[in-house]
Coordinates of C-alpha atoms in Angstrom, one line a residue:
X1 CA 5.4 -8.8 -40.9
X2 CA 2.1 -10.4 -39.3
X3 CA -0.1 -8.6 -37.1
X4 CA 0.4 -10.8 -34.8
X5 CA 4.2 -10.4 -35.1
X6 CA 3.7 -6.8 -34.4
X7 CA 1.5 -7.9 -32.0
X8 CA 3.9 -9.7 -30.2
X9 CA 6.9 -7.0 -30.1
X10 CA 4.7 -4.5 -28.9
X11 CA 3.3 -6.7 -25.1
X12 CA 7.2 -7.9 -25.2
X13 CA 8.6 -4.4 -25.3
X14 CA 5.8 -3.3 -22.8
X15 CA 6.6 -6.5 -20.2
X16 CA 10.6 -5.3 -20.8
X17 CA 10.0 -1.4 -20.4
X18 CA 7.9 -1.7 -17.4
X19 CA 4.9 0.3 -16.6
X20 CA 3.5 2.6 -19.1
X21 CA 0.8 5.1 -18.0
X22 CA -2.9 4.1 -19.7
X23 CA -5.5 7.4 -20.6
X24 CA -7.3 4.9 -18.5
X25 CA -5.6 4.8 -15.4
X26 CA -6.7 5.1 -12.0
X27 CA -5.5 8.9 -11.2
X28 CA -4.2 9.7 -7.8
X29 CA -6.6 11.3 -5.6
X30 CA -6.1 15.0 -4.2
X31 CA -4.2 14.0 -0.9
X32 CA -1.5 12.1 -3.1
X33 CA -1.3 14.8 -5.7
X34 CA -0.3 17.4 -2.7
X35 CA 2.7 15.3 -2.2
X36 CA 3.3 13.4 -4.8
X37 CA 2.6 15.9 -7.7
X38 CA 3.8 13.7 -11.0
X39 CA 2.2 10.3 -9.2
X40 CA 0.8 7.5 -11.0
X41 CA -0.2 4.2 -10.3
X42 CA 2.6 1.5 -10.5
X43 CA 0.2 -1.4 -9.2
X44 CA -2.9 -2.7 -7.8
X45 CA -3.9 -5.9 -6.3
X46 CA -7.3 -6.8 -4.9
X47 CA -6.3 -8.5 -0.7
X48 CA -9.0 -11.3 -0.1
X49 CA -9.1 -13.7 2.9
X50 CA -10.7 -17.4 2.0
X51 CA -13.5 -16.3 0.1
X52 CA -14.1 -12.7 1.3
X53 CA -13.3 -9.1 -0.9
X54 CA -11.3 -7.9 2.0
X55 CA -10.0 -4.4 0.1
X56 CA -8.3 -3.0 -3.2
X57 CA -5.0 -2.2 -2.7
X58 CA -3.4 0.6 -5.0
X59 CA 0.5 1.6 -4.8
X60 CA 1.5 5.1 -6.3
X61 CA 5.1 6.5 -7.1
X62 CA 6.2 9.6 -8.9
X63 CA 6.5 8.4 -12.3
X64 CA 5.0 5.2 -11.8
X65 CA 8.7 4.5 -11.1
X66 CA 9.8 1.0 -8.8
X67 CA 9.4 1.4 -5.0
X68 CA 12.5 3.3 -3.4
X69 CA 12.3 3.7 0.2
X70 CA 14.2 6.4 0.8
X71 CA 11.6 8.2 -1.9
X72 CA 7.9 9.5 -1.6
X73 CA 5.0 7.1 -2.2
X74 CA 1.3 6.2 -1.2
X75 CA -0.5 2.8 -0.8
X76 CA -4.3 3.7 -0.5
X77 CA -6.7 0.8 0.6
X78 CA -10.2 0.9 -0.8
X79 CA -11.9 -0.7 2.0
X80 CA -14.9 -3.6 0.5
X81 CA -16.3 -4.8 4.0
X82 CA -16.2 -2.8 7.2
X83 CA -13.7 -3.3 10.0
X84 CA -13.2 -2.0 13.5
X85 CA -10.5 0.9 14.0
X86 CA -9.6 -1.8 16.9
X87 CA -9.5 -4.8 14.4
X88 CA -6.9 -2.6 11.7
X89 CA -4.6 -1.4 14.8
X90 CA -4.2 -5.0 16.3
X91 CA -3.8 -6.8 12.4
X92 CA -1.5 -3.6 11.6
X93 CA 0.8 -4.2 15.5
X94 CA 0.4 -8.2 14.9
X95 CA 1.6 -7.8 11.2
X96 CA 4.5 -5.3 12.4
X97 CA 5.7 -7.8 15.4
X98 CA 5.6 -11.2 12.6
X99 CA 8.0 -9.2 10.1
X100 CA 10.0 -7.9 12.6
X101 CA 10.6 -11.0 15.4
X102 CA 10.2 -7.9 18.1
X103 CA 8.0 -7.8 21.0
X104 CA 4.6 -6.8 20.9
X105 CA 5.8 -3.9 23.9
X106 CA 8.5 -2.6 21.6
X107 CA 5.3 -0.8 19.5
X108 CA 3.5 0.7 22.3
X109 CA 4.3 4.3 21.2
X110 CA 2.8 3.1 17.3
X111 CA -0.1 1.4 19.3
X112 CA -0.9 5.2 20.4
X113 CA -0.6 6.6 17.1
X114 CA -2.4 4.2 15.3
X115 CA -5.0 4.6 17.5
X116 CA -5.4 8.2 16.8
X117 CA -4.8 7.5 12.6
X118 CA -7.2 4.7 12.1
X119 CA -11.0 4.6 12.3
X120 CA -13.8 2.4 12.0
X121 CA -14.0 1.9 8.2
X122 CA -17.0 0.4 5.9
X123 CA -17.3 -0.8 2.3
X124 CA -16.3 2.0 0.1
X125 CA -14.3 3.6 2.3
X126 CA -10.4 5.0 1.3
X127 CA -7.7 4.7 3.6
X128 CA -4.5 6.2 2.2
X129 CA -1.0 6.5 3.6
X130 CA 1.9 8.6 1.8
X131 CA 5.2 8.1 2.8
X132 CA 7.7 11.1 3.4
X133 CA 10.7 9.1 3.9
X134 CA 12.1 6.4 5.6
X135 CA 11.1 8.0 9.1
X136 CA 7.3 9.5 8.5
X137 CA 4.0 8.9 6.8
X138 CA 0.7 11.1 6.9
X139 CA -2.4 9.2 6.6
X140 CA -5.7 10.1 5.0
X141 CA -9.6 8.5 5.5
X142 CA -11.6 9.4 2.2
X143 CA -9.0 12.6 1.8
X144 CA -9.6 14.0 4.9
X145 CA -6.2 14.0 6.8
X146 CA -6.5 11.8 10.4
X147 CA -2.4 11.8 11.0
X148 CA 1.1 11.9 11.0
X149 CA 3.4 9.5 12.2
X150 CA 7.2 9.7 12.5
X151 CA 9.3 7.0 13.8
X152 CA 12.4 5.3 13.1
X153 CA 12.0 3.4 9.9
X154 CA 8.0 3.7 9.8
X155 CA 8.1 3.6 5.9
X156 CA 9.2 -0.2 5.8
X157 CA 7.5 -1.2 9.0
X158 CA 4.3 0.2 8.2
X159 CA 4.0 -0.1 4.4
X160 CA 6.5 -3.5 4.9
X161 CA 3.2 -5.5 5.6
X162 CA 2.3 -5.4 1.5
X163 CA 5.1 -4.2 0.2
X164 CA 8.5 -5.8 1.3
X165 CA 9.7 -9.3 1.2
X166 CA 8.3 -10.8 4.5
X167 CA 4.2 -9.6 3.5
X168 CA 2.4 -12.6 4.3
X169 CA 0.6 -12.4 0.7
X170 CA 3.6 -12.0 -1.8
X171 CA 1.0 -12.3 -5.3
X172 CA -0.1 -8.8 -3.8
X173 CA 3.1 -7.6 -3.4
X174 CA 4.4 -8.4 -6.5
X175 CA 1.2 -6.9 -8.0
X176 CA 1.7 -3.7 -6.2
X177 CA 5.4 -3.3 -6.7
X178 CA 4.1 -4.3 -10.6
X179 CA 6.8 -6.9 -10.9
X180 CA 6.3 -10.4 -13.2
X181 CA 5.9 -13.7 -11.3
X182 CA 9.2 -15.4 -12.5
X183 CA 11.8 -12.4 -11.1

């Protein structure tokens, strides 16, 4: 056989097989480990807006395993610019209301919460959030816990803005959830 043969079976068994873990990896930081203890990235994707680095968003799953709602994950965004704790609330509520055709009112209670999770962030900056379940999420700024949050359904209507079906960016999402373009 040719090396390039060889070559060949080898990325075509590894597109197949799914995600295999690299020595080179990105490894989880301490706030995922404590509750996700055998986590490893499954995807990454860098989120721009026209021509600006907005953030690097990073998905991790026990196992690198595919995204099950009903399991334990974490999406951590590693912030490039700086935004206002006012600017990620209302893009978080605005994002949560287009997904879900509900009225803005219906999230008043997550307005209040979200106000007391998020903070002013600036290039550099990690914002992590690890789900628990379906129902509640704890959230992290640069490891230091700021929240939790439970709610009915939270997991997809929080974490539903990169990582479901309706995101308004689906390369990202299908980066995260490391799936190829033509599935």
């Amino acid at each position: 056989m040719t090396k390039l043969f060889v070559l060949t079976m080898i990325f075509g068994a590894l597109v197949v097989s799914g995600p295999v873990a690299s020595p080179f990896a990105a490894q989880p930081f301490a706030e995922i480990r404590r509750h996700l203890p055998d986590a490893q990235q499954r995807g990454e994707a860098d989120v721009t807006y026209l021509f600006f680095d907005l953030y690097t968003a990073t998905l991790w799953t026990e196992g690198a395993a595919a995204l099950d709602w009903q399991a334990p994950f974490a999406l951590t965004l590693s912030y490039k610019r700086e935004f206002s704790r006012e600017s990620l609330v209302t893009s978080t509520l605005d994002e949560m209301t287009r997904m879900t055709n509900r009225m803005r009112l219906d999230f008043l209670p997550l307005e209040k919460w979200l106000n007391q999770c998020f903070a002013d962030v600036t290039a550099g900056d990690r914002f992590t959030g690890v789900s628990k379940g379906p129902d509640h999420a704890a959230f992290f700024l640069n490891g230091k816990k700021t929240c939790d949050i439970t709610y009915p359904g939270f997991a997809e209507l929080f974490f539903g803005i990169w990582l479901s079906a309706d995101t308004r960016d689906p390369d990202v999402t299908r980066k995260l959830l490391n799936r190829r373009a033509d599935l």
